[in-house]
Short mmCIF file of C-alpha atoms and ligand atoms in Angstrom, two decimals:
data_model
loop_
_atom_site.label_atom_id
_atom_site.label_comp_id
_atom_site.label_asym_id
_atom_site.label_seq_id
_atom_site.Cartn_x
_atom_site.Cartn_y
_atom_site.Cartn_z
CA MET A 551 20.02 -22.92 0.15
CA GLN A 552 19.26 -20.22 2.11
CA LYS A 553 15.76 -20.12 2.90
CA ILE A 554 12.45 -18.24 1.52
CA LYS A 555 10.24 -16.80 4.23
CA MET A 556 7.95 -15.61 0.73
CA GLU A 557 6.13 -18.64 -0.69
CA ASN A 558 6.66 -18.21 -4.51
CA PHE A 559 10.09 -16.89 -5.19
CA GLN A 560 12.77 -19.90 -4.38
CA TYR A 561 16.36 -21.15 -5.40
CA ASN A 562 16.89 -23.43 -8.35
CA LYS A 563 20.34 -24.31 -9.12
CA GLY A 564 21.55 -22.01 -7.92
CA LYS A 565 19.57 -18.74 -9.26
CA LEU A 566 16.51 -16.63 -7.98
CA PHE A 567 13.29 -17.71 -9.31
CA ILE A 568 9.67 -16.00 -8.84
CA GLU A 569 7.35 -19.16 -9.64
CA GLY A 570 8.22 -21.09 -12.72
CA VAL A 571 10.99 -18.00 -13.96
CA SER A 572 14.43 -17.22 -13.14
CA LEU A 573 15.05 -13.31 -12.15
CA ILE A 574 17.86 -13.36 -14.27
CA ASP A 575 15.71 -13.45 -17.79
CA ILE A 576 13.67 -10.88 -17.01
CA ILE A 577 16.73 -9.22 -15.66
CA GLU A 578 17.66 -9.96 -18.99
CA ALA A 579 14.93 -8.43 -20.67
CA VAL A 580 14.08 -5.03 -18.62
CA GLY A 581 17.23 -3.86 -16.97
CA THR A 582 17.31 -3.38 -13.55
CA PRO A 583 16.08 -1.76 -11.19
CA PHE A 584 12.70 -2.66 -11.38
CA TYR A 585 9.11 -4.74 -9.39
CA CYS A 586 8.50 -8.23 -9.48
CA TYR A 587 5.95 -9.45 -8.61
CA SER A 588 4.20 -13.07 -8.21
CA ALA A 589 0.33 -13.71 -9.68
CA ALA A 590 0.50 -16.93 -7.30
CA ALA A 591 1.47 -15.13 -4.64
CA ILE A 592 -0.98 -12.80 -5.06
CA LYS A 593 -3.80 -14.87 -5.24
CA GLN A 594 -3.00 -16.65 -2.80
CA ASN A 595 -3.39 -14.62 -0.32
CA TYR A 596 -6.10 -13.02 -1.27
CA LYS A 597 -7.76 -16.27 -1.31
CA THR A 598 -7.05 -17.50 2.12
CA PHE A 599 -8.07 -14.29 3.80
CA LYS A 600 -11.35 -14.64 1.23
CA ARG A 601 -11.02 -18.56 3.88
CA ALA A 602 -10.38 -17.03 6.43
CA LEU A 603 -13.49 -14.73 6.64
CA LYS A 604 -15.92 -17.89 5.12
CA ASN A 605 -18.50 -18.52 8.43
CA LEU A 606 -18.73 -14.04 8.25
CA ASP A 607 -20.92 -12.39 5.36
CA ALA A 608 -17.48 -10.85 4.48
CA GLU A 609 -16.89 -8.35 1.36
CA ILE A 610 -13.52 -7.40 0.74
CA PHE A 611 -11.88 -4.05 -0.50
CA PHE A 612 -8.19 -4.04 -1.46
CA SER A 613 -6.75 -0.79 -0.54
CA LEU A 614 -5.32 0.13 -3.55
CA LYS A 615 -3.24 2.66 -2.15
CA ALA A 616 -0.22 -0.30 -0.89
CA ASN A 617 -0.28 -1.86 -5.03
CA SER A 618 -2.36 -0.04 -7.74
CA ASN A 619 -0.48 -1.17 -10.96
CA VAL A 620 -2.83 -2.08 -13.24
CA GLY A 621 -2.17 -5.44 -13.76
CA VAL A 622 -2.46 -6.42 -10.18
CA LEU A 623 -5.33 -5.04 -9.43
CA ALA A 624 -7.09 -6.95 -12.62
CA THR A 625 -5.59 -10.37 -11.04
CA LEU A 626 -7.80 -9.36 -8.04
CA ALA A 627 -10.88 -7.79 -9.24
CA ARG A 628 -11.39 -10.95 -11.95
CA LEU A 629 -11.05 -13.26 -8.61
CA GLY A 630 -14.16 -10.78 -7.08
CA ALA A 631 -12.12 -8.55 -4.77
CA GLY A 632 -13.60 -5.13 -4.50
CA ALA A 633 -12.06 -1.53 -3.87
CA ASP A 634 -10.89 0.28 -1.19
CA ILE A 635 -9.68 3.13 -2.75
CA VAL A 636 -8.87 7.19 -1.52
CA SER A 637 -8.14 9.52 -5.06
CA ALA A 638 -10.10 10.07 -7.55
CA GLY A 639 -6.52 8.92 -9.43
CA GLU A 640 -7.45 5.72 -7.56
CA LEU A 641 -10.73 5.18 -8.42
CA THR A 642 -9.29 5.49 -12.03
CA ARG A 643 -7.39 2.80 -11.89
CA ALA A 644 -9.94 0.21 -10.18
CA LEU A 645 -12.69 1.33 -12.97
CA ILE A 646 -9.35 0.83 -15.66
CA ALA A 647 -8.30 -2.91 -13.72
CA GLY A 648 -12.04 -3.77 -13.78
CA PHE A 649 -13.47 -3.09 -10.37
CA PRO A 650 -17.68 -2.69 -10.77
CA PRO A 651 -18.49 0.38 -8.33
CA ASN A 652 -20.90 -1.53 -6.52
CA LYS A 653 -17.67 -2.47 -4.69
CA ILE A 654 -15.69 0.03 -4.57
CA VAL A 655 -15.79 1.93 -1.03
CA PHE A 656 -14.04 5.42 -0.70
CA SER A 657 -12.05 6.01 2.30
CA GLY A 658 -9.90 9.34 3.26
CA VAL A 659 -9.66 12.45 5.08
CA GLY A 660 -9.42 14.78 2.96
CA LYS A 661 -12.05 14.07 -0.78
CA SER A 662 -12.18 17.59 -2.53
CA ARG A 663 -15.59 18.27 -4.09
CA ASP A 664 -14.45 17.05 -6.72
CA GLU A 665 -13.76 13.86 -6.23
CA LEU A 666 -16.49 13.21 -4.19
CA SER A 667 -18.42 14.54 -7.74
CA GLN A 668 -16.49 11.95 -9.59
CA ALA A 669 -17.43 8.97 -7.31
CA LEU A 670 -21.18 10.17 -7.08
CA SER A 671 -21.47 9.96 -11.35
CA VAL A 672 -20.09 6.46 -10.99
CA GLY A 673 -22.24 4.99 -8.03
CA ILE A 674 -19.80 3.25 -5.75
CA LYS A 675 -21.23 1.08 -2.38
CA GLN A 676 -19.91 3.13 -0.13
CA PHE A 677 -18.21 6.72 0.96
CA ASN A 678 -16.26 6.20 3.97
CA VAL A 679 -17.08 9.98 5.53
CA GLU A 680 -14.30 10.98 8.04
CA SER A 681 -15.91 14.73 9.90
CA GLU A 682 -19.43 16.57 9.14
CA SER A 683 -17.97 18.60 6.72
CA GLU A 684 -17.36 15.85 3.98
CA MET A 685 -20.84 14.49 5.43
CA ASP A 686 -22.72 18.01 4.63
CA LEU A 687 -20.50 18.43 0.94
CA LEU A 688 -21.28 15.17 0.16
CA SER A 689 -24.98 15.90 1.08
CA GLU A 690 -24.59 18.95 -0.61
CA ILE A 691 -23.51 17.43 -3.91
CA ALA A 692 -26.22 14.37 -4.18
CA LYS A 693 -28.39 16.53 -3.05
CA ARG A 694 -28.50 18.75 -6.10
CA ARG A 695 -28.72 15.36 -8.62
CA GLN A 696 -31.01 14.44 -6.71
CA ILE A 697 -29.87 10.71 -5.65
CA ARG A 698 -28.66 9.95 -2.38
CA ALA A 699 -24.54 9.34 -1.13
CA PRO A 700 -24.38 6.07 0.52
CA VAL A 701 -22.30 7.10 3.69
CA SER A 702 -20.82 4.80 6.04
CA ILE A 703 -18.81 6.93 9.53
CA ARG A 704 -15.78 6.31 10.05
CA VAL A 705 -15.18 5.83 13.72
CA ASN A 706 -11.75 6.69 15.21
CA PRO A 707 -11.58 4.31 18.27
CA ASN A 708 -8.84 5.60 20.23
CA VAL A 709 -7.25 2.51 19.74
CA ASP A 710 -3.17 2.77 19.80
CA ALA A 711 -2.49 -0.10 17.47
CA ARG A 712 1.10 -1.03 18.78
CA THR A 713 2.46 -0.27 15.97
CA HIS A 714 4.90 2.14 14.02
CA SER A 715 3.29 6.01 14.66
CA LYS A 716 3.97 6.94 10.79
CA ILE A 717 1.34 4.48 10.46
CA THR A 718 -0.83 4.43 13.57
CA THR A 719 -4.22 5.62 12.80
CA GLY A 720 -6.74 5.45 15.26
CA THR A 721 -5.73 7.65 18.74
CA ASN A 722 -7.26 10.77 19.18
CA GLU A 723 -3.87 12.27 18.39
CA ASN A 724 -4.58 11.01 14.64
CA LYS A 725 -6.39 13.50 11.93
CA PHE A 726 -9.16 10.04 11.04
CA GLY A 727 -12.24 9.43 11.81
CA VAL A 728 -14.50 10.86 14.66
CA THR A 729 -15.26 9.90 17.71
CA MET A 730 -17.48 7.71 19.06
CA ASP A 731 -20.01 10.59 20.55
CA ASP A 732 -19.78 11.99 16.85
CA ALA A 733 -20.54 8.94 15.58
CA LYS A 734 -23.24 8.83 17.28
CA ARG A 735 -24.41 12.99 16.19
CA LEU A 736 -23.01 12.36 12.73
CA TYR A 737 -25.44 9.58 12.24
CA ALA A 738 -27.77 10.53 13.48
CA LYS A 739 -27.54 13.93 11.81
CA GLY A 740 -26.88 12.21 8.75
CA SER A 741 -30.22 9.96 8.47
CA LYS A 742 -32.11 12.80 8.59
CA MET A 743 -30.10 14.54 5.90
CA ASN A 744 -31.51 13.95 1.86
CA GLY A 745 -28.72 13.65 0.38
CA VAL A 746 -26.92 10.73 2.29
CA ASP A 747 -28.39 7.44 3.27
CA THR A 748 -26.10 5.97 6.63
CA VAL A 749 -25.58 2.30 6.40
CA GLY A 750 -22.26 1.99 8.53
CA VAL A 751 -19.57 2.31 10.39
CA ALA A 752 -16.01 2.35 9.15
CA VAL A 753 -12.56 1.74 11.47
CA HIS A 754 -9.15 1.50 10.02
CA ILE A 755 -6.47 1.73 12.87
CA GLY A 756 -3.91 1.12 11.55
CA SER A 757 -0.80 -0.88 9.37
CA GLN A 758 1.55 -2.85 9.68
CA LEU A 759 -0.37 -4.54 12.80
CA THR A 760 1.13 -8.26 14.31
CA GLN A 761 -1.35 -8.36 17.79
CA LEU A 762 -4.84 -9.32 17.89
CA ALA A 763 -5.31 -7.34 20.75
CA PRO A 764 -5.81 -3.74 19.47
CA TYR A 765 -8.48 -4.50 16.42
CA ARG A 766 -9.98 -6.64 19.22
CA ARG A 767 -10.27 -3.01 21.36
CA ALA A 768 -11.43 -0.96 18.79
CA TYR A 769 -14.21 -3.98 17.39
CA LYS A 770 -15.42 -3.91 20.63
CA LYS A 771 -16.24 -0.80 20.13
CA ILE A 772 -17.57 -0.66 16.93
CA SER A 773 -20.02 -3.27 18.22
CA GLU A 774 -21.12 -1.16 20.84
CA LEU A 775 -21.96 1.62 18.42
CA VAL A 776 -23.56 -0.53 16.09
CA THR A 777 -26.37 -1.76 18.98
CA PHE A 778 -26.66 1.72 20.22
CA LEU A 779 -27.43 2.79 16.67
CA LYS A 780 -29.87 0.27 16.29
CA ASN A 781 -31.89 0.35 19.81
CA GLU A 782 -32.44 4.06 18.69
CA GLY A 783 -33.95 2.33 15.51
CA TYR A 784 -31.21 3.32 12.80
CA LYS A 785 -29.92 1.15 9.79
CA VAL A 786 -27.10 -0.35 10.01
CA GLU A 787 -26.52 -2.68 7.35
CA GLY A 788 -22.84 -2.88 7.37
CA ILE A 789 -19.88 -2.71 9.01
CA ASP A 790 -15.99 -1.58 7.57
CA LEU A 791 -13.23 -2.69 9.66
CA GLY A 792 -10.38 -1.67 6.88
CA GLY A 793 -7.15 -3.39 6.42
CA GLY A 794 -4.08 -3.44 8.78
CA LEU A 795 -2.96 -6.92 8.85
CA GLY A 796 0.97 -7.21 8.93
CA ILE A 797 3.17 -9.11 7.19
CA SER A 798 6.99 -10.99 8.74
CA TYR A 799 9.21 -8.39 7.41
CA LEU A 800 12.31 -9.50 9.95
CA ASP A 801 10.77 -12.02 12.96
CA GLU A 802 7.59 -10.54 13.33
CA ILE A 803 4.66 -12.68 14.39
CA PRO A 804 1.62 -11.21 12.62
CA PRO A 805 -2.07 -13.16 13.61
CA THR A 806 -2.01 -15.01 10.43
CA PRO A 807 -5.67 -14.18 8.41
CA CYS A 808 -7.36 -17.13 10.50
CA GLU A 809 -7.10 -16.03 13.31
CA TYR A 810 -7.83 -12.40 12.81
CA GLY A 811 -11.03 -13.57 11.08
CA LEU A 812 -11.97 -15.81 14.16
CA MET A 813 -10.74 -12.78 16.22
CA VAL A 814 -13.59 -10.66 14.37
CA GLU A 815 -16.24 -14.03 14.24
CA ASP A 816 -16.31 -13.51 18.56
CA VAL A 817 -16.10 -9.97 18.44
CA VAL A 818 -18.80 -8.80 15.74
CA GLY A 819 -20.44 -11.75 14.43
CA ASP A 820 -23.89 -11.06 15.23
CA LEU A 821 -24.33 -7.77 14.97
CA GLY A 822 -26.18 -9.26 12.22
CA CYS A 823 -24.03 -6.87 9.61
CA SER A 824 -22.33 -7.42 6.85
CA ILE A 825 -18.24 -6.97 7.39
CA GLY A 826 -16.00 -5.03 5.14
CA PHE A 827 -12.46 -6.14 4.83
CA GLU A 828 -10.06 -3.63 3.16
CA PRO A 829 -6.54 -5.57 3.35
CA GLY A 830 -3.99 -3.56 1.56
CA ARG A 831 0.21 -5.21 2.50
CA VAL A 832 -1.18 -8.85 3.58
CA ILE A 833 -2.40 -9.29 -0.22
CA VAL A 834 0.69 -7.43 -1.73
CA GLY A 835 3.73 -7.69 0.51
CA ASN A 836 4.83 -10.97 0.22
CA ALA A 837 4.19 -11.69 -3.39
CA GLY A 838 6.77 -9.08 -4.59
CA LEU A 839 10.50 -8.17 -4.98
CA LEU A 840 12.51 -5.31 -5.89
CA VAL A 841 15.24 -6.20 -8.26
CA SER A 842 18.93 -4.15 -7.81
CA GLN A 843 22.70 -4.17 -9.73
CA VAL A 844 26.03 -3.65 -7.67
CA ILE A 845 26.97 -0.29 -9.09
CA TYR A 846 29.90 -0.57 -6.37
CA VAL A 847 31.85 -2.12 -3.80
CA LYS A 848 33.27 0.82 -1.38
CA GLU A 849 35.32 0.54 1.76
CA GLY A 850 34.14 1.97 4.09
CA ASN A 851 35.30 2.44 7.76
CA TYR A 852 32.96 0.07 10.07
CA ARG A 853 32.24 -1.88 6.81
CA PRO A 854 32.44 -1.76 2.87
CA PHE A 855 29.51 -0.61 1.34
CA LEU A 856 27.18 -1.76 -1.15
CA ILE A 857 25.74 0.67 -3.79
CA VAL A 858 23.38 -0.31 -5.49
CA ASP A 859 21.54 0.50 -8.27
CA ALA A 860 17.79 1.28 -6.53
CA ALA A 861 17.79 3.56 -4.29
CA MET A 862 15.15 5.31 -1.79
CA ASN A 863 12.94 6.95 -4.52
CA ASP A 864 12.30 3.41 -5.91
CA LEU A 865 11.56 2.02 -2.11
CA LEU A 866 11.19 4.60 0.03
CA ARG A 867 9.93 2.51 3.35
CA PRO A 868 14.01 1.43 5.06
CA ALA A 869 13.91 5.64 4.70
CA LEU A 870 10.97 6.74 5.99
CA TYR A 871 9.91 3.94 8.41
CA ASP A 872 13.30 2.53 8.67
CA ALA A 873 11.82 -0.54 7.78
CA TYR A 874 13.38 -4.02 6.99
CA HIS A 875 13.61 -5.61 3.96
CA GLU A 876 16.01 -9.14 3.43
CA ILE A 877 17.83 -8.91 0.59
CA LEU A 878 18.61 -11.53 -1.10
CA PRO A 879 21.13 -12.28 -3.95
CA ILE A 880 20.05 -13.37 -6.89
CA LYS A 881 22.70 -15.94 -7.54
CA GLU A 882 22.98 -18.13 -4.14
CA ALA A 883 26.19 -17.79 -2.75
CA GLY A 884 28.16 -21.08 -3.65
CA LEU A 885 29.40 -23.34 -0.77
CA ASN A 886 32.76 -22.15 -0.65
CA ILE A 887 31.76 -18.48 -1.10
CA SER A 888 32.50 -16.50 2.38
CA SER A 889 30.05 -14.36 3.76
CA VAL A 890 30.28 -10.45 4.50
CA ARG A 891 28.86 -7.86 6.22
CA TYR A 892 27.56 -4.52 3.85
CA ASP A 893 26.56 -1.91 3.90
CA VAL A 894 23.64 -1.50 1.28
CA VAL A 895 22.94 1.84 0.45
CA GLY A 896 21.16 3.88 -3.11
CA PRO A 897 23.23 6.48 -4.64
CA ILE A 898 20.57 9.12 -3.95
CA CYS A 899 22.91 12.41 -1.98
CA GLU A 900 21.26 11.85 1.35
CA THR A 901 22.41 9.34 4.08
CA SER A 902 18.91 8.07 4.67
CA ASP A 903 19.29 6.68 1.19
CA THR A 904 20.26 2.90 2.90
CA PHE A 905 18.52 -0.28 2.69
CA GLY A 906 20.40 -1.69 5.30
CA ILE A 907 22.70 -1.28 8.06
CA ASP A 908 25.06 -4.97 8.15
CA ARG A 909 23.60 -6.65 6.59
CA THR A 910 25.43 -10.24 6.18
CA LEU A 911 25.75 -11.21 2.19
CA PRO A 912 27.52 -13.86 0.19
CA LYS A 913 30.27 -11.34 -0.68
CA MET A 914 29.45 -9.64 -3.88
CA GLU A 915 31.15 -8.75 -7.20
CA GLU A 916 30.49 -5.01 -8.70
CA GLY A 917 27.69 -5.98 -11.24
CA ASP A 918 26.27 -8.80 -9.09
CA PHE A 919 22.08 -8.45 -8.50
CA ILE A 920 20.17 -8.18 -5.53
CA ALA A 921 16.39 -8.39 -4.04
CA PHE A 922 14.78 -6.25 -1.68
CA SER A 923 11.92 -8.93 -0.18
CA ASN A 924 8.21 -7.99 0.92
CA ALA A 925 8.53 -5.27 -1.08
CA GLY A 926 4.71 -5.84 -3.39
CA ALA A 927 2.74 -3.49 -1.04
CA TYR A 928 4.04 0.05 0.03
CA GLY A 929 6.49 0.12 -2.67
CA ALA A 930 5.93 1.10 -6.29
CA VAL A 931 3.23 2.79 -5.01
CA MET A 932 5.45 5.03 -2.80
CA ALA A 933 8.07 6.11 -6.12
CA SER A 934 9.55 9.40 -7.00
CA THR A 935 11.71 10.97 -8.87
CA TYR A 936 13.96 12.20 -6.72
CA ASN A 937 17.65 13.09 -7.91
CA SER A 938 16.26 13.87 -11.13
CA ARG A 939 15.75 9.34 -11.33
CA PRO A 940 12.69 7.64 -13.73
CA LEU A 941 10.05 5.19 -12.58
CA ILE A 942 10.87 1.70 -12.64
CA PRO A 943 9.59 -0.84 -14.85
CA GLU A 944 6.99 -3.89 -13.35
CA VAL A 945 7.28 -7.12 -13.86
CA ILE A 946 4.01 -9.93 -12.90
CA VAL A 947 4.97 -13.60 -13.18
CA ASP A 948 2.53 -15.97 -14.00
CA GLY A 949 3.57 -19.67 -14.14
CA ALA A 950 6.30 -20.06 -16.76
CA ARG A 951 5.57 -16.19 -18.06
CA PHE A 952 6.04 -12.83 -17.53
CA ALA A 953 4.86 -9.64 -18.49
CA ILE A 954 6.06 -6.00 -17.96
CA VAL A 955 2.39 -4.05 -16.55
CA ALA A 956 4.13 -0.63 -16.43
CA GLN A 957 7.02 0.96 -18.56
CA LYS A 958 10.10 2.77 -17.15
CA VAL A 959 9.71 6.14 -17.18
CA CYS A 960 12.43 8.19 -18.02
CA ILE A 961 12.91 11.44 -17.23
CA GLU A 962 12.88 13.59 -20.13
CA GLU A 963 8.63 12.44 -19.72
CA PHE A 964 9.09 14.47 -16.87
CA ILE A 965 11.16 17.61 -17.77
CA LYS A 966 8.63 17.84 -20.25
CA ARG A 967 5.97 19.57 -18.28
CA GLU A 968 8.51 22.02 -17.55
CA LYS A 969 9.32 25.17 -19.18
CA LEU A 970 11.27 27.86 -18.69
CA PRO A 971 8.97 31.43 -17.67
CA PRO A 972 8.61 33.86 -20.17
CA TRP A 973 10.73 36.49 -19.37
CA LEU A 974 14.03 34.10 -19.37
CA GLU A 975 12.54 33.45 -22.66
CA MET A 976 14.52 36.45 -24.11
CA GLN A 977 16.35 36.16 -27.51
CA ASP A 978 20.20 36.32 -27.80
CA GLU A 979 19.95 40.35 -28.60
CA ASP A 980 17.39 40.49 -25.95
CA MET A 981 19.91 39.34 -23.42
CA GLU A 982 23.22 41.71 -24.51
CA ALA A 983 20.55 44.54 -24.08
CA ASN A 984 19.01 43.20 -20.86
CA PRO A 985 21.66 42.02 -19.49
CA GLY A 986 20.97 39.64 -15.83
N1 LLP B 1046 -7.51 1.49 4.62
C1 LLP B 1046 -7.26 2.15 5.06
C2 LLP B 1046 -8.48 3.10 5.61
C3 LLP B 1046 -6.00 2.17 5.21
O1 LLP B 1046 -5.57 3.74 6.60
C4 LLP B 1046 -5.19 1.66 5.22
C5 LLP B 1046 -3.68 2.27 5.20
C6 LLP B 1046 -5.70 0.58 4.60
C7 LLP B 1046 -7.01 -0.06 4.35
C8 LLP B 1046 -4.91 -0.59 4.38
O2 LLP B 1046 -3.76 -1.02 5.27
P1 LLP B 1046 -2.94 -2.56 5.10
O3 LLP B 1046 -4.07 -3.84 5.33
O4 LLP B 1046 -2.08 -2.50 4.07
O5 LLP B 1046 -1.98 -2.39 6.86
N2 LLP B 1046 2.48 2.97 4.05
C9 LLP B 1046 2.79 3.09 5.15
C10 LLP B 1046 1.65 1.92 5.14
C11 LLP B 1046 0.63 2.73 5.90
C12 LLP B 1046 -1.05 2.66 5.80
C13 LLP B 1046 -2.31 3.56 5.57
N3 LLP B 1046 -3.35 3.01 5.04
C14 LLP B 1046 4.01 1.37 4.59
O6 LLP B 1046 5.10 1.09 4.58
O7 LLP B 1046 4.16 0.87 5.70
#
């Protein structure tokens, strides 16, 4: 039997199941392609992460950017999770899903006036401020309303997270946060401003981290900063340590939440601050699949192409980061089925629409189904309608039941937003009089 690295996903009598539901049943109900999440896996991952921090005064803010489906969010909100947002859109989603405003933190380098204003109206827990201009603007808006905005200063510790360069955020070249020196200056400035209340410092050095050492280095710098600020007489109630813990897509062995928690305890456990965490991928990454159908098997010069009905617009990670997602057959290979090495590609008209090169799979026929594993994080949220393809449905399974938590959005819906410019709306007679 093929071993699947994702819990709650297993073969049963030759068919791939997600918890108690056969994917074939969902395929029959919604058609391919679609995303499918396991509620049990999401809950389990959240609880494991929470348990790993049990010795700390910890608060978990799930990072919505990893998966912002309201069905997924509500599952986490019911467990008591908070939310880490980066836009007014994510704020709206967080509120709809039931996260209390005082459990929402707002990150991001480019929060607009409107976004700051909306989040202030709602009364969120904290703004992770990333520049002096942002703090000035936030203070101005809050002062006008005679309130104070709770502010954490996001520090860029100049530590290489040793992950993909496109998802590294904590080095000097990156746009995120402010330098250690600026953090001290801004903290002092903020403490005197009428519109802000400086409550802490924040850091996030990157995503899909597979080693503890960069974290340790960054958190040490945070510890030094907090000690400095406290010695200067400033109040530092909380530190926000960001997200970033990796998962295993291929053969990575990332630290477990428990190992991560112990490291945190060791480095910042005695600062006397509450500690916020913003995990995304580690909560939902291994809780989701992208299910797809083989449209054609086409001979290639090197290997046959498996042309499937999902594409880079549905799952962008392989095209953007050369990311690896294991490909699982929905029907388990029988003992007498030979295996074949395929290049697995989507229908989009560019070569980056490639899910996997030289992947060994049981011999596939046109019409067969496959699933891309570990697609619960940064999957559906990064989808687009490139090549005028629809947005695909999302389904969540809970035990023996499943529900569609996002409808397919047909391309006609998108075309409705568009119209001809008035000068092209001319009547036929005008066209004759005015050709060209
Ligand atoms: N907090 C902040 C401030 C962040 O920027 C991020 C991710 C997180 C938390 C959550 O990080 P996580 O625990 O999920 O690693 N699209 C890329 C990942 C981009 C991550 C951006 N920031 C991917 O598909 O790998």
